[in-house]
Amino acid sequence: MVKTNGALSGIRVIDLSRVLGGPYCTQVLGDYGADVIKIEPPGGDETRGWGPPFEGDAASYFHGLNRSKRGMALDLRHPDGKALLLQLLEGADVLVENFKPGTLEKWGLSYDILSARFPRLIQCRISGFGADGPMGGLPGYDAIIQAMAGLMSVNGEKQGEPLRVGLPIVDIVTGLNAVIGITLALHERTRSGLGQFVETALFDSGLSLMHPHFPNVFYGGPPPRRTGNEHPNIAPYEVYRTATQPIFLAVGNNVQFARLCELLECHDVSQDERFATNGARLGNRDALRDVLESAMARWEGDKLADRLMRIGVPCGPVLDTTQALAHPHTQHRDMIVNIGHYKGTGSPIKLARTPSRYETPPPRFAEHTDAILHEAGLTVQQIEHLRAKGVLPDVPVA
C-alpha cells in the first residue's frame, strides 16, 4: 500500500506500540499519508479485548486508535523475529515503541545499535517516566500520572475528593507530543541527513498540562485547590443553570461581561462595584452566580448559548456524548469518519492541500502479514517456514 497524496507520503513507520499513547501517535501519522505497519505480539494488542462493545475481532477501544495502518504479527523474542524486524527497518523512516525501557536493549535492539545500522532512522520511545532518574524505567499509566503530576489535585468539587479526568488525557497528549517530536526530527533530518532518538514520557506530559496552576505557583500564588467547574483566575467562568439545560460561560474580559449583562437585561450588574472587574468578580463569585442564574432562568439553555456566542460572549450548552456527535457542526467539520462498518473520530488537524485521508479501517489481527513480508522480499516458502517455527502467528490471513 503506497499513499501518494498525504503530507507524510513516502514515510514508512514501524509501529511496535500498543494500548494507547503509541497507537494514537501512529494513527495520526497514518491519517496524513505515512505507511504505518503495526506489528503486534503473537497475543495481539491487549486493547483488542477491552470490550464490549466489539466489532469483528476487536473491541471499540482498539478501533478508536488503529485506523490507517497495516497489521502484522511477529514474535520479537525469537531470533528470527528480531532478524525480520531488522529487515523491515531497512526501508523505514520511523520506529515507534512503548515497551518498558530496557526491553529493546535486552533484545539487542538498542538505539545505539539501530542508529549505527540505520543512521536515518528516527526512533520514538513512549514511556511512563523515561529510562533514568529516580523513577526511570518504572511502568506508567494514565491515571497514575494524573495523580502524581497534580491533575487530580485540581480536578473535582471544592469539598470533594481529588478526581481523575474522565478520559485518558495524559496518554493522548503524550501521543500527540510523540507526533510533534517525530515531525520535528523528520524536518531536521532534511538538513542533517540523520535520524535521532525521540522520547516522550507520560510523567513529563502530565506536568506540561498543569496550566495555569504551575505558573500561578511560580509567581507567588497560593497552592491550587479544587474549584469544580470554576476557573481559578477568571469569573464568570463555570457552569450556570438555565430554564432547561446548563450552559458553560467563559467570560474573559469586561467588554464580554457587559454584553452578557445587556442580553440578560440586568444592566446594573456590570456597574455594580462587586462585579466591575475580573478581580472583584472572583472575590464575589457566589453572589455573581446568584444574580446571573436568576436572569438565566427565563432562557432555554441552547438558545441562550447561541445568542451569547453570536454577540461575542464565549458560551456553550453542556452536551452529552450523543448530543455532541449529533451536533451539526460536528458533521460540518468532518469529525466523524465512516469506512464500511468502521466509524471513528476524525482528525482535528486541518491541512488545506494535503488533508487527512481515511482509507483503511483498523486491521484485523495479522491481516497484512504475508503482503508486508512479500514486499520485504520473502517468498511464500520462507513465510510458511517462519510460521511453522512460531515466529509468525498461525492465523488465517486475508
Tab-separated table of C-alpha atoms in Angstrom:
chain	number	residue	atom	x	y	z
A	1	MET	CA	0.000	0.000	0.000
A	2	VAL	CA	1.604	3.239	-1.175
A	3	LYS	CA	-0.014	6.512	-0.134
A	4	THR	CA	0.835	9.274	-2.566
A	5	ASN	CA	-1.157	12.318	-1.560
A	6	GLY	CA	-0.642	12.889	2.156
A	7	ALA	CA	1.636	15.303	3.987
A	8	LEU	CA	3.690	12.298	5.138
A	9	SER	CA	3.567	10.320	1.897
A	10	GLY	CA	6.771	8.358	1.412
A	11	ILE	CA	7.362	7.987	5.158
A	12	ARG	CA	7.279	4.430	6.474
A	13	VAL	CA	6.610	3.857	10.167
A	14	ILE	CA	7.223	0.606	12.001
A	15	ASP	CA	4.814	0.648	14.918
A	16	LEU	CA	5.678	-1.699	17.775
A	17	SER	CA	3.451	0.172	20.212
A	18	ARG	CA	0.239	-0.987	21.794
A	19	VAL	CA	-2.563	0.187	24.109
A	20	LEU	CA	-2.985	3.997	23.759
A	21	GLY	CA	-0.210	6.606	23.526
A	22	GLY	CA	1.785	4.909	20.775
A	23	PRO	CA	-1.192	3.777	18.666
A	24	TYR	CA	-2.735	7.271	18.961
A	25	CYS	CA	0.519	8.745	17.636
A	26	THR	CA	0.821	6.344	14.703
A	27	GLN	CA	-2.845	6.730	13.754
A	28	VAL	CA	-2.229	10.459	13.302
A	29	LEU	CA	0.830	9.705	11.160
A	30	GLY	CA	-1.167	7.226	9.080
A	31	ASP	CA	-4.071	9.633	8.597
A	32	TYR	CA	-1.633	12.033	6.919
A	33	GLY	CA	-0.127	9.574	4.480
A	34	ALA	CA	2.578	7.627	6.315
A	35	ASP	CA	2.686	3.908	5.592
A	36	VAL	CA	2.255	2.584	9.126
A	37	ILE	CA	2.986	-1.094	9.731
A	38	LYS	CA	1.565	-2.109	13.085
A	39	ILE	CA	3.442	-5.136	14.417
A	40	GLU	CA	1.558	-6.870	17.215
A	41	PRO	CA	2.888	-9.602	19.510
A	42	PRO	CA	1.527	-13.139	18.983
A	43	GLY	CA	-1.213	-12.470	21.538
A	44	GLY	CA	-2.231	-9.219	19.846
A	45	ASP	CA	-2.562	-5.692	21.189
A	46	GLU	CA	-4.304	-6.166	24.538
A	47	THR	CA	-6.866	-3.483	23.714
A	48	ARG	CA	-8.409	-5.882	21.178
A	49	GLY	CA	-10.026	-7.456	24.219
A	50	TRP	CA	-11.008	-4.255	26.054
A	51	GLY	CA	-14.736	-4.563	25.422
A	52	PRO	CA	-17.629	-4.796	24.947
A	53	PRO	CA	-18.579	-3.358	22.571
A	54	PHE	CA	-16.806	-5.326	19.840
A	55	GLU	CA	-16.657	-5.041	16.063
A	56	GLY	CA	-15.186	-8.079	14.337
A	57	ASP	CA	-12.166	-9.423	16.202
A	58	ALA	CA	-11.532	-6.317	18.295
A	59	ALA	CA	-13.089	-4.025	20.874
A	60	SER	CA	-14.189	-0.482	20.109
A	61	TYR	CA	-11.215	0.700	22.184
A	62	PHE	CA	-8.816	-0.827	19.624
A	63	HIS	CA	-10.834	0.535	16.694
A	64	GLY	CA	-10.567	4.062	18.058
A	65	LEU	CA	-6.763	4.068	17.807
A	66	ASN	CA	-5.674	1.923	14.884
A	67	ARG	CA	-7.088	3.000	11.536
A	68	SER	CA	-4.837	3.998	8.624
A	69	LYS	CA	-2.414	1.151	9.398
A	70	ARG	CA	-1.467	-2.223	8.013
A	71	GLY	CA	-1.251	-5.034	10.516
A	72	MET	CA	1.041	-7.969	11.033
A	73	ALA	CA	2.092	-10.069	13.998
A	74	LEU	CA	5.591	-11.136	14.946
A	75	ASP	CA	7.314	-12.751	17.935
A	76	LEU	CA	10.232	-10.421	18.607
A	77	ARG	CA	11.535	-12.671	21.363
A	78	HIS	CA	12.521	-15.224	18.725
A	79	PRO	CA	15.888	-14.624	16.976
A	80	ASP	CA	14.220	-14.965	13.585
A	81	GLY	CA	11.589	-12.436	14.660
A	82	LYS	CA	14.315	-9.939	15.551
A	83	ALA	CA	16.045	-10.579	12.221
A	84	LEU	CA	12.771	-9.991	10.406
A	85	LEU	CA	12.236	-6.705	12.234
A	86	LEU	CA	15.701	-5.554	11.165
A	87	GLN	CA	14.821	-6.438	7.582
A	88	LEU	CA	11.655	-4.333	7.808
A	89	LEU	CA	13.630	-1.434	9.273
A	90	GLU	CA	15.816	-1.341	6.159
A	91	GLY	CA	13.165	0.709	4.375
A	92	ALA	CA	11.715	2.516	7.388
A	93	ASP	CA	11.947	6.140	8.457
A	94	VAL	CA	10.425	5.913	11.943
A	95	LEU	CA	10.244	3.292	14.676
A	96	VAL	CA	7.652	3.852	17.425
A	97	GLU	CA	7.662	1.693	20.542
A	98	ASN	CA	6.358	1.851	24.084
A	99	PHE	CA	7.995	-1.159	25.679
A	100	LYS	CA	9.227	-0.849	29.217
A	101	PRO	CA	12.599	0.943	28.935
A	102	GLY	CA	15.357	-1.614	28.605
A	103	THR	CA	13.292	-4.171	26.685
A	104	LEU	CA	14.754	-3.428	23.255
A	105	GLU	CA	18.204	-3.230	24.809
A	106	LYS	CA	17.687	-6.714	26.249
A	107	TRP	CA	16.798	-7.948	22.764
A	108	GLY	CA	19.947	-6.416	21.273
A	109	LEU	CA	17.979	-3.619	19.587
A	110	SER	CA	19.183	-0.559	21.488
A	111	TYR	CA	19.156	2.840	19.851
A	112	ASP	CA	22.944	2.803	19.543
A	113	ILE	CA	22.811	-0.469	17.603
A	114	LEU	CA	19.869	0.595	15.436
A	115	SER	CA	21.256	4.057	14.667
A	116	ALA	CA	24.617	2.592	13.651
A	117	ARG	CA	22.877	0.293	11.203
A	118	PHE	CA	20.164	2.744	10.125
A	119	PRO	CA	21.596	6.264	10.520
A	120	ARG	CA	18.492	7.951	9.056
A	121	LEU	CA	16.086	6.119	11.391
A	122	ILE	CA	14.062	8.147	13.888
A	123	GLN	CA	13.270	6.055	16.943
A	124	CYS	CA	10.468	7.290	19.190
A	125	ARG	CA	10.049	5.783	22.617
A	126	ILE	CA	6.951	6.433	24.690
A	127	SER	CA	7.304	5.501	28.339
A	128	GLY	CA	5.910	6.236	31.750
A	129	PHE	CA	8.828	8.026	33.399
A	130	GLY	CA	11.717	7.832	30.944
A	131	ALA	CA	14.664	5.466	31.288
A	132	ASP	CA	16.634	7.081	34.121
A	133	GLY	CA	16.234	9.230	37.203
A	134	PRO	CA	14.543	8.304	40.488
A	135	MET	CA	11.641	6.591	38.711
A	136	GLY	CA	13.336	5.744	35.433
A	137	GLY	CA	12.208	2.505	33.846
A	138	LEU	CA	9.150	2.085	36.043
A	139	PRO	CA	5.813	1.418	34.341
A	140	GLY	CA	3.489	4.389	33.993
A	141	TYR	CA	-0.240	4.566	33.423
A	142	ASP	CA	-2.509	7.487	32.655
A	143	ALA	CA	-4.356	7.520	35.967
A	144	ILE	CA	-1.140	7.164	37.971
A	145	ILE	CA	0.367	10.156	36.201
A	146	GLN	CA	-2.829	12.158	36.707
A	147	ALA	CA	-2.360	11.508	40.419
A	148	MET	CA	1.372	12.251	40.531
A	149	ALA	CA	1.512	15.271	38.196
A	150	GLY	CA	-1.120	17.239	40.109
A	151	LEU	CA	-4.064	16.884	37.719
A	152	MET	CA	-6.253	15.094	40.259
A	153	SER	CA	-5.402	17.631	42.960
A	154	VAL	CA	-7.085	20.410	40.968
A	155	ASN	CA	-9.924	18.326	39.494
A	156	GLY	CA	-13.132	17.847	41.489
A	157	GLU	CA	-15.629	19.745	43.574
A	158	LYS	CA	-14.440	22.182	46.225
A	159	GLN	CA	-15.303	19.948	49.146
A	160	GLY	CA	-14.858	16.674	47.286
A	161	GLU	CA	-12.036	14.215	46.801
A	162	PRO	CA	-9.431	14.554	44.038
A	163	LEU	CA	-10.837	13.172	40.778
A	164	ARG	CA	-9.304	11.587	37.712
A	165	VAL	CA	-10.187	13.399	34.483
A	166	GLY	CA	-12.784	11.164	32.835
A	167	LEU	CA	-10.705	10.362	29.752
A	168	PRO	CA	-7.058	9.269	29.243
A	169	ILE	CA	-5.850	12.798	28.721
A	170	VAL	CA	-2.214	12.098	29.668
A	171	ASP	CA	-1.947	9.160	27.264
A	172	ILE	CA	-3.492	11.192	24.443
A	173	VAL	CA	-1.285	14.241	24.998
A	174	THR	CA	1.799	12.012	25.213
A	175	GLY	CA	0.815	10.511	21.842
A	176	LEU	CA	0.403	13.992	20.373
A	177	ASN	CA	3.777	15.030	21.794
A	178	ALA	CA	5.262	11.977	20.095
A	179	VAL	CA	3.787	13.141	16.772
A	180	ILE	CA	5.328	16.574	17.328
A	181	GLY	CA	8.715	15.071	18.202
A	182	ILE	CA	8.695	12.782	15.173
A	183	THR	CA	7.763	15.528	12.734
A	184	LEU	CA	10.415	17.830	14.237
A	185	ALA	CA	13.005	15.086	13.784
A	186	LEU	CA	11.860	14.424	10.212
A	187	HIS	CA	12.254	18.112	9.398
A	188	GLU	CA	15.714	18.282	10.968
A	189	ARG	CA	16.736	15.173	9.004
A	190	THR	CA	16.247	17.096	5.753
A	191	ARG	CA	19.235	19.233	6.810
A	192	SER	CA	21.488	16.738	8.566
A	193	GLY	CA	20.549	13.516	6.807
A	194	LEU	CA	20.478	11.841	10.230
A	195	GLY	CA	17.759	10.413	12.398
A	196	GLN	CA	17.647	10.799	16.155
A	197	PHE	CA	16.113	9.444	19.321
A	198	VAL	CA	12.782	10.979	20.328
A	199	GLU	CA	11.328	10.396	23.776
A	200	THR	CA	8.005	11.349	25.266
A	201	ALA	CA	7.139	10.326	28.810
A	202	LEU	CA	3.713	10.317	30.399
A	203	PHE	CA	5.137	11.981	33.512
A	204	ASP	CA	6.540	14.921	31.531
A	205	SER	CA	3.342	15.281	29.524
A	206	GLY	CA	1.225	15.250	32.671
A	207	LEU	CA	3.310	18.027	34.218
A	208	SER	CA	3.091	20.053	30.998
A	209	LEU	CA	-0.699	20.103	31.233
A	210	MET	CA	-0.772	21.989	34.535
A	211	HIS	CA	-1.550	25.450	33.192
A	212	PRO	CA	-2.350	27.887	34.746
A	213	HIS	CA	-1.765	26.142	38.056
A	214	PHE	CA	2.031	25.832	37.874
A	215	PRO	CA	2.520	29.419	36.618
A	216	ASN	CA	0.337	30.619	39.481
A	217	VAL	CA	2.658	28.830	41.912
A	218	PHE	CA	5.817	30.035	40.125
A	219	TYR	CA	4.731	33.637	40.594
A	220	GLY	CA	3.730	33.520	44.238
A	221	GLY	CA	0.136	32.351	44.132
A	222	PRO	CA	-1.283	30.037	46.799
A	223	PRO	CA	-1.278	26.276	46.233
A	224	PRO	CA	-4.033	25.460	43.725
A	225	ARG	CA	-7.218	23.942	45.075
A	226	ARG	CA	-10.156	22.128	43.562
A	227	THR	CA	-12.749	24.545	42.231
A	228	GLY	CA	-15.199	22.249	40.456
A	229	ASN	CA	-16.137	23.926	37.181
A	230	GLU	CA	-14.852	27.314	38.304
A	231	HIS	CA	-11.720	28.849	36.805
A	232	PRO	CA	-9.037	29.795	39.352
A	233	ASN	CA	-8.293	33.121	37.644
A	234	ILE	CA	-11.462	34.223	35.816
A	235	ALA	CA	-15.142	34.890	36.625
A	236	PRO	CA	-17.736	34.234	35.371
A	237	TYR	CA	-16.168	31.026	34.052
A	238	GLU	CA	-18.195	27.961	35.029
A	239	VAL	CA	-21.484	26.102	34.519
A	240	TYR	CA	-24.729	28.029	35.048
A	241	ARG	CA	-28.305	26.777	35.271
A	242	THR	CA	-30.987	27.938	32.873
A	243	ALA	CA	-34.652	27.023	32.393
A	244	THR	CA	-33.516	23.876	30.537
A	245	GLN	CA	-30.011	22.546	30.066
A	246	PRO	CA	-26.989	24.100	31.782
A	247	ILE	CA	-24.534	26.266	29.880
A	248	PHE	CA	-20.855	26.997	30.348
A	249	LEU	CA	-19.878	30.668	30.378
A	250	ALA	CA	-16.261	31.701	29.756
A	251	VAL	CA	-16.200	35.490	30.098
A	252	GLY	CA	-12.628	36.703	29.703
A	253	ASN	CA	-12.922	40.496	29.866
A	254	ASN	CA	-15.131	43.408	30.915
A	255	VAL	CA	-16.490	44.024	27.417
A	256	GLN	CA	-17.807	40.482	27.229
A	257	PHE	CA	-19.260	40.818	30.722
A	258	ALA	CA	-21.110	43.992	29.741
A	259	ARG	CA	-22.562	42.281	26.667
A	260	LEU	CA	-23.704	39.368	28.834
A	261	CYS	CA	-25.477	41.681	31.240
A	262	GLU	CA	-27.095	43.620	28.405
A	263	LEU	CA	-28.523	40.478	26.807
A	264	LEU	CA	-29.795	39.247	30.178
A	265	GLU	CA	-31.350	42.704	30.779
A	266	CYS	CA	-29.513	43.211	34.037
A	267	HIS	CA	-27.542	46.313	33.053
A	268	ASP	CA	-26.923	47.427	36.620
A	269	VAL	CA	-24.923	44.279	37.359
A	270	SER	CA	-21.998	45.340	35.153
A	271	GLN	CA	-21.915	48.666	37.046
A	272	ASP	CA	-22.037	47.057	40.491
A	273	GLU	CA	-18.666	47.566	42.187
A	274	ARG	CA	-18.744	43.919	43.294
A	275	PHE	CA	-18.615	42.866	39.652
A	276	ALA	CA	-16.889	45.786	37.918
A	277	THR	CA	-13.562	43.986	37.334
A	278	ASN	CA	-12.440	40.411	36.987
A	279	GLY	CA	-10.726	40.572	40.376
A	280	ALA	CA	-13.913	41.861	42.010
A	281	ARG	CA	-15.974	39.172	40.300
A	282	LEU	CA	-13.598	36.492	41.550
A	283	GLY	CA	-13.997	37.750	45.095
A	284	ASN	CA	-17.802	37.779	44.818
A	285	ARG	CA	-18.249	34.671	42.687
A	286	ASP	CA	-21.167	33.221	44.681
A	287	ALA	CA	-23.167	36.440	44.610
A	288	LEU	CA	-22.479	36.787	40.886
A	289	ARG	CA	-23.733	33.272	40.225
A	290	ASP	CA	-26.990	34.004	42.073
A	291	VAL	CA	-27.618	37.151	40.038
A	292	LEU	CA	-26.823	35.575	36.680
A	293	GLU	CA	-28.779	32.368	37.268
A	294	SER	CA	-31.802	34.394	38.330
A	295	ALA	CA	-31.705	36.190	34.980
A	296	MET	CA	-30.960	32.996	33.032
A	297	ALA	CA	-33.974	31.219	34.494
A	298	ARG	CA	-36.064	32.858	31.756
A	299	TRP	CA	-33.971	31.315	28.956
A	300	GLU	CA	-33.654	27.915	27.323
A	301	GLY	CA	-30.024	26.901	27.614
A	302	ASP	CA	-29.245	26.149	23.975
A	303	LYS	CA	-30.924	29.339	22.730
A	304	LEU	CA	-29.162	31.491	25.291
A	305	ALA	CA	-25.785	29.959	24.473
A	306	ASP	CA	-26.318	30.578	20.765
A	307	ARG	CA	-27.326	34.209	21.306
A	308	LEU	CA	-24.352	34.857	23.549
A	309	MET	CA	-21.869	33.305	21.154
A	310	ARG	CA	-23.202	35.432	18.301
A	311	ILE	CA	-22.592	38.644	20.236
A	312	GLY	CA	-19.060	37.621	21.155
A	313	VAL	CA	-19.583	36.107	24.609
A	314	PRO	CA	-17.942	32.633	24.790
A	315	CYS	CA	-20.592	30.169	25.865
A	316	GLY	CA	-21.835	26.689	25.053
A	317	PRO	CA	-24.548	24.273	26.159
A	318	VAL	CA	-23.405	21.279	28.203
A	319	LEU	CA	-23.957	18.346	25.842
A	320	ASP	CA	-23.662	14.612	26.419
A	321	THR	CA	-21.721	12.375	24.019
A	322	THR	CA	-24.758	11.557	21.870
A	323	GLN	CA	-25.674	15.233	21.531
A	324	ALA	CA	-22.087	16.208	20.733
A	325	LEU	CA	-21.863	13.629	17.945
A	326	ALA	CA	-25.220	14.728	16.524
A	327	HIS	CA	-24.333	18.431	16.555
A	328	PRO	CA	-24.485	19.861	13.009
A	329	HIS	CA	-21.088	21.497	13.437
A	330	THR	CA	-19.555	18.091	14.214
A	331	GLN	CA	-20.744	16.952	10.800
A	332	HIS	CA	-19.624	20.168	9.111
A	333	ARG	CA	-16.094	19.811	10.499
A	334	ASP	CA	-15.809	16.225	9.199
A	335	MET	CA	-15.220	14.925	12.697
A	336	ILE	CA	-16.914	11.570	12.113
A	337	VAL	CA	-15.212	9.019	9.878
A	338	ASN	CA	-17.072	6.183	8.137
A	339	ILE	CA	-15.225	3.390	6.305
A	340	GLY	CA	-17.566	0.483	5.684
A	341	HIS	CA	-18.541	-0.854	9.112
A	342	TYR	CA	-15.885	1.306	10.783
A	343	LYS	CA	-16.830	4.557	12.474
A	344	GLY	CA	-14.335	6.794	14.216
A	345	THR	CA	-13.438	10.298	15.310
A	346	GLY	CA	-11.931	12.493	12.600
A	347	SER	CA	-8.640	14.346	12.793
A	348	PRO	CA	-8.731	17.805	14.389
A	349	ILE	CA	-5.744	18.860	12.250
A	350	LYS	CA	-6.886	20.509	9.015
A	351	LEU	CA	-4.359	20.920	6.180
A	352	ALA	CA	-5.544	22.737	3.063
A	353	ARG	CA	-3.526	20.968	0.340
A	354	THR	CA	-2.755	17.630	1.981
A	355	PRO	CA	-5.638	16.886	4.335
A	356	SER	CA	-6.109	13.716	6.310
A	357	ARG	CA	-7.426	10.745	4.337
A	358	TYR	CA	-9.240	7.839	5.892
A	359	GLU	CA	-8.750	4.926	3.521
A	360	THR	CA	-8.357	1.836	5.681
A	361	PRO	CA	-10.147	0.681	8.837
A	362	PRO	CA	-8.187	-0.846	11.716
A	363	PRO	CA	-6.554	-4.089	10.568
A	364	ARG	CA	-7.763	-7.482	11.618
A	365	PHE	CA	-5.175	-9.327	13.666
A	366	ALA	CA	-2.158	-10.127	11.441
A	367	GLU	CA	-4.235	-9.172	8.391
A	368	HIS	CA	-1.420	-7.902	6.171
A	369	THR	CA	1.433	-10.094	7.416
A	370	ASP	CA	2.012	-12.002	4.185
A	371	ALA	CA	1.685	-8.939	1.942
A	372	ILE	CA	4.167	-6.930	4.019
A	373	LEU	CA	6.681	-9.774	4.055
A	374	HIS	CA	6.316	-10.292	0.301
A	375	GLU	CA	7.179	-6.596	-0.115
A	376	ALA	CA	10.261	-7.196	2.046
A	377	GLY	CA	11.378	-9.913	-0.373
A	378	LEU	CA	10.299	-13.087	1.414
A	379	THR	CA	8.901	-15.977	-0.581
A	380	VAL	CA	5.781	-17.964	0.267
A	381	GLN	CA	8.007	-20.833	1.378
A	382	GLN	CA	10.041	-18.600	3.695
A	383	ILE	CA	6.901	-17.142	5.236
A	384	GLU	CA	5.414	-20.592	5.840
A	385	HIS	CA	8.716	-21.733	7.356
A	386	LEU	CA	8.640	-18.818	9.808
A	387	ARG	CA	5.017	-19.591	10.608
A	388	ALA	CA	5.893	-23.222	11.307
A	389	LYS	CA	8.646	-22.086	13.695
A	390	GLY	CA	6.175	-19.890	15.624
A	391	VAL	CA	7.758	-16.607	14.592
A	392	LEU	CA	4.539	-15.652	12.778
A	393	PRO	CA	1.063	-16.438	14.123
A	394	ASP	CA	-0.790	-19.378	12.661
A	395	VAL	CA	-3.938	-17.464	11.778
A	396	PRO	CA	-5.852	-17.119	8.533
A	397	VAL	CA	-4.630	-14.049	6.691
A	398	ALA	CA	-6.803	-12.307	4.075
